[in-house]
Amino acid sequence: MLAKKVFKGMAPYKPGKQIEDVKSEYGLEKITKLASNENPFGFSPKVEQALPELIKSLEIYPDGYSTVLRARLAERLGIDGEQLIFGCGSDEVVEIICRTYLDEGTNTVMAHPTFPQYKHNALIEGAEVREVPLANGYHDLQEMLNQIDDKTRILWLCSPNNPTGSLINKEGFRFVMENCPDHVLVVVDEAYYEYIETEDAPDSVKALETYANLIVLRTFSKAYGLAGLRIGYGVASKEIAMLLNITRGPFNTTSTAQKAALLALEDDQFLRESVEKNIENKQQFMTFCDQKGLEYYDSETNFLFVKLPVSGDEMFEYLLKKGFIVRSGEALGHPNGIRVTIGNLDDMTKIESHISEYLTFLKEGKIQ
């Protein structure tokens, strides 16, 4: 049986090392995972308390329209409920966008490196992928616009960007929207929106009132801590949302995920405390990097991409043996570095000690 030719040059998504696998391989009792940008402080206690109720009626199909969550989220965002599309994580919304707008003979423009699912799904649809290298961690917005032609269908803006954490500010966002042709859908992926500290971040949802060719993606997987339940969403014009909902599967988000997201959305205290702890622990980690002479990209997220004098794989393996899983830059299109999720204070203090030890060994020539 013959699949699409493009699959010959592709491979399935390879997730980071799993905790149980590392325990078994290295004979370790405790593993700290700082590789996938999950919330180290868990999820809302309101969700945990409601779990017995959330898993009732599993024999019944979920609400394919996510009616209750849709209404509450629309109220929170100040939009019409028909502007929303829900997905099994915002990465499914990425897939739905590609299925709706891309096919052979079209092209799409994105940064490099950035979230890899943009490229992955575009290639499956047969589209040409045009990648523009980052400029010191930031999107090169002018060059991205230069790559657009009459066959371009989607421009991807990951802000803050994964894996660098760098944000597209108000001026940059306005520059893109004012200069991007109307026939191109601009996707602003804000998976880390809740972690943004700067006041120079654009109000992308408000911008939907001005720009008809815009869609904003967000998720409950990161700051809300519901990565295991897989629920995210997109906000667009009613016209775009309608097309995406035609493409979307009828029962793509579970009842449990919908109800949990609703409870998480109401728990402002948990969200606020998570973000505050992230800011404190990230600042400590940045201070540590400064003291060690390690450069890093500006980050408006819950992770820091640290540049290294060695390959990311080497540091990754060293930390793995110490019981810490990080993400090597080798797998992210940036070989000499690691992406470190900001963990709790104790974990960050320990990983700083291990990184310091490695750098000392490197300096003394004990690591070749």
Short mmCIF file of C-alpha atoms in Angstrom, two decimals:
data_model
loop_
_atom_site.label_atom_id
_atom_site.label_comp_id
_atom_site.label_asym_id
_atom_site.label_seq_id
_atom_site.Cartn_x
_atom_site.Cartn_y
_atom_site.Cartn_z
CA MET A 1 0.00 0.00 0.00
CA LEU A 2 1.34 3.41 -0.96
CA ALA A 3 1.17 6.38 1.37
CA LYS A 4 1.92 9.96 0.34
CA LYS A 5 5.46 10.31 -1.03
CA VAL A 6 6.30 12.96 1.57
CA PHE A 7 6.23 10.35 4.34
CA LYS A 8 9.45 8.80 2.98
CA GLY A 9 11.39 11.75 4.36
CA MET A 10 9.51 12.12 7.65
CA ALA A 11 9.47 10.43 11.04
CA PRO A 12 6.95 10.28 13.87
CA TYR A 13 7.20 12.85 16.64
CA LYS A 14 9.84 11.73 19.14
CA PRO A 15 8.98 12.87 22.66
CA GLY A 16 11.58 13.52 25.33
CA LYS A 17 12.81 10.78 27.66
CA GLN A 18 10.07 9.40 29.90
CA ILE A 19 10.57 9.23 33.64
CA GLU A 20 10.15 5.48 34.10
CA ASP A 21 12.51 4.73 31.20
CA VAL A 22 15.25 6.89 32.73
CA LYS A 23 14.81 5.32 36.16
CA SER A 24 15.25 1.87 34.69
CA GLU A 25 18.17 2.76 32.39
CA TYR A 26 20.25 4.60 34.99
CA GLY A 27 19.14 2.88 38.18
CA LEU A 28 17.78 6.08 39.68
CA GLU A 29 15.00 6.39 42.24
CA LYS A 30 13.99 10.00 41.54
CA ILE A 31 13.74 11.74 38.21
CA THR A 32 12.97 15.41 37.69
CA LYS A 33 11.53 16.19 34.27
CA LEU A 34 12.32 19.71 33.05
CA ALA A 35 11.98 18.99 29.35
CA SER A 36 8.40 19.55 28.19
CA ASN A 37 7.49 22.93 29.71
CA GLU A 38 4.85 21.42 31.97
CA ASN A 39 3.68 23.23 35.10
CA PRO A 40 5.84 21.95 38.00
CA PHE A 41 3.22 23.15 40.47
CA GLY A 42 0.59 20.77 39.11
CA PHE A 43 -2.94 21.89 38.34
CA SER A 44 -5.82 23.60 40.09
CA PRO A 45 -6.92 21.92 43.34
CA LYS A 46 -10.48 22.64 42.22
CA VAL A 47 -9.93 20.20 39.35
CA GLU A 48 -8.39 17.59 41.66
CA GLN A 49 -11.29 17.82 44.10
CA ALA A 50 -13.82 17.41 41.28
CA LEU A 51 -12.13 14.42 39.60
CA PRO A 52 -14.65 11.82 40.89
CA GLU A 53 -17.43 13.81 39.21
CA LEU A 54 -15.41 14.61 36.10
CA ILE A 55 -14.99 10.94 35.16
CA LYS A 56 -18.65 9.99 35.44
CA SER A 57 -20.67 9.05 32.34
CA LEU A 58 -17.64 7.96 30.33
CA GLU A 59 -19.93 5.79 28.23
CA ILE A 60 -21.56 8.91 26.76
CA TYR A 61 -20.02 10.94 23.93
CA PRO A 62 -18.79 14.40 24.92
CA ASP A 63 -20.46 17.64 23.92
CA GLY A 64 -19.01 18.14 20.45
CA TYR A 65 -19.63 21.89 20.68
CA SER A 66 -18.05 22.34 24.15
CA THR A 67 -21.09 24.47 24.94
CA VAL A 68 -20.47 25.38 28.59
CA LEU A 69 -16.73 25.93 28.23
CA ARG A 70 -17.31 27.87 25.01
CA ALA A 71 -19.73 30.26 26.71
CA ARG A 72 -17.48 30.90 29.72
CA LEU A 73 -14.31 31.32 27.68
CA ALA A 74 -16.05 33.66 25.25
CA GLU A 75 -17.21 35.77 28.18
CA ARG A 76 -13.70 35.82 29.65
CA LEU A 77 -12.14 36.85 26.31
CA GLY A 78 -14.88 39.32 25.35
CA ILE A 79 -15.70 37.58 22.08
CA ASP A 80 -18.60 35.75 20.41
CA GLY A 81 -18.66 32.03 21.21
CA GLU A 82 -18.80 31.21 17.51
CA GLN A 83 -15.29 32.58 17.15
CA LEU A 84 -13.83 29.63 19.09
CA ILE A 85 -12.50 26.28 17.93
CA PHE A 86 -11.40 23.67 20.47
CA GLY A 87 -8.78 21.02 19.93
CA CYS A 88 -7.05 18.10 21.57
CA GLY A 89 -4.37 20.57 22.65
CA SER A 90 -3.68 23.63 20.53
CA ASP A 91 -1.42 21.45 18.40
CA GLU A 92 -4.54 19.75 17.02
CA VAL A 93 -5.81 23.19 16.03
CA VAL A 94 -2.52 23.59 14.14
CA GLU A 95 -3.28 20.36 12.30
CA ILE A 96 -6.84 21.49 11.54
CA ILE A 97 -5.58 24.80 10.15
CA CYS A 98 -3.16 22.98 7.82
CA ARG A 99 -5.87 20.57 6.64
CA THR A 100 -8.18 23.50 5.92
CA TYR A 101 -5.82 25.86 4.10
CA LEU A 102 -2.88 23.91 2.68
CA ASP A 103 -2.49 21.54 -0.23
CA GLU A 104 -0.10 20.91 -3.12
CA GLY A 105 0.84 24.09 -4.95
CA THR A 106 0.57 26.27 -1.84
CA ASN A 107 3.28 27.38 0.58
CA THR A 108 3.56 28.44 4.20
CA VAL A 109 6.10 30.65 5.98
CA MET A 110 7.51 30.11 9.46
CA ALA A 111 10.56 30.82 11.60
CA HIS A 112 13.37 28.35 12.27
CA PRO A 113 13.66 26.95 14.83
CA THR A 114 10.08 27.12 16.06
CA PHE A 115 7.31 24.74 17.11
CA PRO A 116 7.91 21.75 14.78
CA GLN A 117 4.26 20.79 14.25
CA TYR A 118 3.73 23.72 11.86
CA LYS A 119 6.18 22.19 9.42
CA HIS A 120 5.18 18.59 10.13
CA ASN A 121 1.52 19.13 9.30
CA ALA A 122 2.20 21.41 6.35
CA LEU A 123 4.40 18.80 4.70
CA ILE A 124 1.73 16.12 5.13
CA GLU A 125 -0.70 18.35 3.22
CA GLY A 126 1.82 18.67 0.38
CA ALA A 127 2.60 22.35 0.88
CA GLU A 128 5.99 23.96 0.40
CA VAL A 129 7.54 25.07 3.69
CA ARG A 130 9.55 28.28 3.73
CA GLU A 131 11.65 28.64 6.87
CA VAL A 132 13.30 31.90 7.91
CA PRO A 133 16.16 31.71 10.46
CA LEU A 134 15.61 33.50 13.74
CA ALA A 135 17.57 36.67 14.44
CA ASN A 136 19.11 36.23 17.91
CA GLY A 137 16.13 34.18 18.99
CA TYR A 138 13.51 36.50 17.52
CA HIS A 139 11.38 36.17 14.39
CA ASP A 140 12.91 37.99 11.42
CA LEU A 141 9.57 39.57 10.52
CA GLN A 142 10.71 41.51 7.46
CA GLU A 143 12.30 38.48 5.85
CA MET A 144 9.26 36.38 6.65
CA LEU A 145 7.07 38.90 4.84
CA ASN A 146 9.56 38.87 1.94
CA GLN A 147 8.92 35.12 1.52
CA ILE A 148 5.19 35.60 0.92
CA ASP A 149 3.78 35.33 -2.61
CA ASP A 150 0.38 34.70 -4.18
CA LYS A 151 0.58 31.00 -3.27
CA THR A 152 1.26 31.59 0.42
CA ARG A 153 -1.65 30.54 2.61
CA ILE A 154 -0.34 30.67 6.21
CA LEU A 155 2.20 32.74 8.13
CA TRP A 156 3.10 31.22 11.51
CA LEU A 157 4.12 33.45 14.42
CA CYS A 158 5.00 31.58 17.61
CA SER A 159 4.96 34.22 20.33
CA PRO A 160 6.58 33.63 22.73
CA ASN A 161 8.59 31.37 20.48
CA ASN A 162 9.38 27.75 21.27
CA PRO A 163 12.28 26.95 21.80
CA THR A 164 13.76 30.42 22.41
CA GLY A 165 11.00 32.03 24.50
CA SER A 166 11.28 35.35 22.65
CA LEU A 167 8.18 37.51 22.16
CA ILE A 168 6.90 39.49 19.19
CA ASN A 169 6.12 42.91 20.68
CA LYS A 170 3.32 45.33 19.85
CA GLU A 171 5.30 47.13 17.15
CA GLY A 172 6.40 43.90 15.49
CA PHE A 173 2.91 42.45 15.56
CA ARG A 174 1.39 45.60 14.07
CA PHE A 175 4.11 45.67 11.41
CA VAL A 176 3.23 42.14 10.30
CA MET A 177 -0.53 42.64 10.30
CA GLU A 178 -0.32 45.91 8.38
CA ASN A 179 2.01 44.49 5.72
CA CYS A 180 0.81 40.90 5.34
CA PRO A 181 -1.46 40.37 2.31
CA ASP A 182 -5.12 39.72 3.12
CA HIS A 183 -5.06 36.31 1.43
CA VAL A 184 -2.58 34.98 4.01
CA LEU A 185 -3.83 33.63 7.34
CA VAL A 186 -1.63 34.86 10.19
CA VAL A 187 -1.51 32.31 13.03
CA VAL A 188 -0.27 33.73 16.34
CA ASP A 189 0.50 30.79 18.61
CA GLU A 190 0.37 31.97 22.22
CA ALA A 191 0.72 28.67 24.08
CA TYR A 192 2.69 30.48 26.79
CA TYR A 193 0.45 33.54 26.93
CA GLU A 194 -0.22 33.36 30.68
CA TYR A 195 3.52 33.56 31.46
CA ILE A 196 4.13 36.82 29.58
CA GLU A 197 5.49 39.54 31.88
CA THR A 198 6.20 42.47 29.57
CA GLU A 199 3.61 45.18 29.00
CA ASP A 200 4.84 45.40 25.40
CA ALA A 201 2.91 42.28 24.38
CA PRO A 202 0.19 42.86 21.78
CA ASP A 203 -3.48 42.26 22.60
CA SER A 204 -3.89 39.70 19.86
CA VAL A 205 -7.50 38.79 20.69
CA LYS A 206 -8.52 42.45 20.57
CA ALA A 207 -6.73 42.70 17.20
CA LEU A 208 -9.25 40.23 15.74
CA GLU A 209 -11.65 43.18 15.53
CA THR A 210 -9.28 44.85 13.08
CA TYR A 211 -7.70 42.01 11.11
CA ALA A 212 -9.91 39.42 9.42
CA ASN A 213 -6.95 37.19 8.46
CA LEU A 214 -5.83 36.47 12.04
CA ILE A 215 -6.21 33.49 14.36
CA VAL A 216 -4.86 33.25 17.91
CA LEU A 217 -3.99 29.90 19.54
CA ARG A 218 -3.88 29.23 23.28
CA THR A 219 -3.90 26.17 25.51
CA PHE A 220 -4.71 24.75 28.93
CA SER A 221 -1.60 22.54 28.80
CA LYS A 222 0.99 24.96 30.12
CA ALA A 223 0.18 27.45 32.90
CA TYR A 224 -3.12 25.76 33.72
CA GLY A 225 -1.34 22.41 34.13
CA LEU A 226 -3.77 20.26 32.13
CA ALA A 227 -1.28 18.83 29.62
CA GLY A 228 -2.47 15.28 30.29
CA LEU A 229 -6.05 16.11 29.37
CA ARG A 230 -5.18 17.66 25.99
CA ILE A 231 -7.34 20.72 25.46
CA GLY A 232 -6.53 23.97 23.68
CA TYR A 233 -8.33 26.46 21.48
CA GLY A 234 -8.17 28.99 18.70
CA VAL A 235 -9.89 32.38 18.39
CA ALA A 236 -10.66 33.78 14.96
CA SER A 237 -13.38 35.48 12.96
CA LYS A 238 -16.68 33.59 12.75
CA GLU A 239 -15.94 32.83 9.10
CA ILE A 240 -12.55 31.25 9.79
CA ALA A 241 -13.83 29.43 12.88
CA MET A 242 -16.69 27.95 10.87
CA LEU A 243 -14.28 26.54 8.26
CA LEU A 244 -12.04 25.05 10.95
CA ASN A 245 -15.01 23.53 12.75
CA ILE A 246 -16.05 21.85 9.49
CA THR A 247 -12.60 20.22 9.37
CA ARG A 248 -12.56 19.39 13.09
CA GLY A 249 -13.68 15.96 14.24
CA PRO A 250 -17.06 15.98 16.04
CA PHE A 251 -15.84 14.65 19.41
CA ASN A 252 -12.21 15.75 19.52
CA THR A 253 -12.16 16.95 23.15
CA THR A 254 -13.36 14.78 26.03
CA SER A 255 -16.02 15.59 28.60
CA THR A 256 -13.39 15.33 31.34
CA ALA A 257 -11.10 17.80 29.60
CA GLN A 258 -13.89 20.29 28.95
CA LYS A 259 -15.08 20.27 32.57
CA ALA A 260 -11.55 20.41 33.94
CA ALA A 261 -10.71 23.37 31.69
CA LEU A 262 -13.80 25.17 32.94
CA LEU A 263 -12.75 24.70 36.57
CA ALA A 264 -9.15 25.68 35.81
CA LEU A 265 -10.35 28.83 34.07
CA GLU A 266 -12.16 29.88 37.24
CA ASP A 267 -9.18 29.31 39.57
CA ASP A 268 -7.37 32.62 39.18
CA GLN A 269 -5.48 32.10 42.43
CA PHE A 270 -3.74 28.92 41.25
CA LEU A 271 -2.82 30.51 37.93
CA ARG A 272 -1.49 33.65 39.60
CA GLU A 273 0.60 31.72 42.13
CA SER A 274 2.05 29.45 39.42
CA VAL A 275 3.07 32.40 37.30
CA GLU A 276 4.60 34.26 40.26
CA LYS A 277 6.66 31.22 41.31
CA ASN A 278 7.79 30.76 37.71
CA ILE A 279 9.00 34.36 37.56
CA GLU A 280 10.94 34.01 40.82
CA ASN A 281 12.59 30.71 39.91
CA LYS A 282 13.38 31.82 36.37
CA GLN A 283 15.06 34.94 37.70
CA GLN A 284 17.20 32.82 40.02
CA PHE A 285 18.19 30.58 37.10
CA MET A 286 19.06 33.56 34.91
CA THR A 287 21.22 34.99 37.71
CA PHE A 288 22.98 31.64 37.94
CA CYS A 289 23.61 31.62 34.19
CA ASP A 290 24.97 35.17 34.36
CA GLN A 291 27.38 34.17 37.10
CA LYS A 292 28.60 31.21 35.04
CA GLY A 293 28.96 33.23 31.85
CA LEU A 294 26.21 31.30 30.08
CA GLU A 295 24.15 33.24 27.56
CA TYR A 296 20.44 32.62 27.11
CA TYR A 297 17.59 33.96 25.03
CA ASP A 298 15.06 36.45 26.35
CA SER A 299 12.20 34.35 27.67
CA GLU A 300 8.57 35.30 28.30
CA THR A 301 7.74 31.68 29.10
CA ASN A 302 8.23 28.97 31.73
CA PHE A 303 11.50 27.81 30.17
CA LEU A 304 14.93 29.16 29.37
CA PHE A 305 17.07 28.20 26.37
CA VAL A 306 20.68 28.23 27.57
CA LYS A 307 23.56 28.46 25.10
CA LEU A 308 26.49 26.14 25.82
CA PRO A 309 30.17 25.74 24.89
CA VAL A 310 29.36 22.10 24.07
CA SER A 311 26.59 20.30 22.23
CA GLY A 312 23.21 20.10 23.88
CA ASP A 313 23.40 16.32 23.74
CA GLU A 314 26.50 16.26 25.93
CA MET A 315 24.91 18.36 28.68
CA PHE A 316 21.65 16.42 28.27
CA GLU A 317 23.40 13.10 28.90
CA TYR A 318 25.31 14.43 31.91
CA LEU A 319 22.16 15.79 33.55
CA LEU A 320 20.27 12.61 32.71
CA LYS A 321 22.71 10.58 34.76
CA LYS A 322 22.04 12.97 37.64
CA GLY A 323 18.30 12.41 37.39
CA PHE A 324 17.31 15.51 35.41
CA ILE A 325 15.62 15.40 32.00
CA VAL A 326 16.01 18.56 29.90
CA ARG A 327 15.59 19.10 26.17
CA SER A 328 18.71 19.08 24.04
CA GLY A 329 18.98 21.78 21.42
CA GLU A 330 20.11 19.09 18.96
CA ALA A 331 16.46 18.04 18.65
CA LEU A 332 15.22 21.62 18.38
CA GLY A 333 17.32 22.99 15.55
CA HIS A 334 19.80 24.70 17.88
CA PRO A 335 22.62 22.22 18.63
CA ASN A 336 24.71 24.11 21.19
CA GLY A 337 22.23 24.55 23.98
CA ILE A 338 19.53 23.08 26.19
CA ARG A 339 15.97 24.12 26.87
CA VAL A 340 15.24 23.93 30.59
CA THR A 341 11.72 24.08 31.96
CA ILE A 342 11.58 26.23 35.08
CA GLY A 343 10.83 23.86 37.96
CA ASN A 344 10.20 24.36 41.65
CA LEU A 345 12.84 26.10 43.75
CA ASP A 346 14.47 22.94 45.10
CA ASP A 347 14.77 21.34 41.65
CA MET A 348 16.22 24.49 40.13
CA THR A 349 18.82 24.77 42.89
CA LYS A 350 19.87 21.17 42.31
CA ILE A 351 20.10 21.40 38.52
CA GLU A 352 22.16 24.59 38.85
CA SER A 353 24.60 22.64 41.01
CA HIS A 354 24.88 19.88 38.40
CA ILE A 355 25.40 22.34 35.54
CA SER A 356 28.05 24.15 37.58
CA GLU A 357 29.80 20.86 38.28
CA TYR A 358 29.80 19.96 34.58
CA LEU A 359 31.26 23.33 33.61
CA THR A 360 34.02 22.91 36.21
CA PHE A 361 34.88 19.45 34.87
CA LEU A 362 34.90 20.86 31.34
CA LYS A 363 37.27 23.66 32.34
CA GLU A 364 39.60 21.23 34.08
CA GLY A 365 39.66 18.97 31.04
CA LYS A 366 37.96 16.09 32.84
CA ILE A 367 35.29 16.01 30.13
CA GLN A 368 36.46 15.73 26.56
#
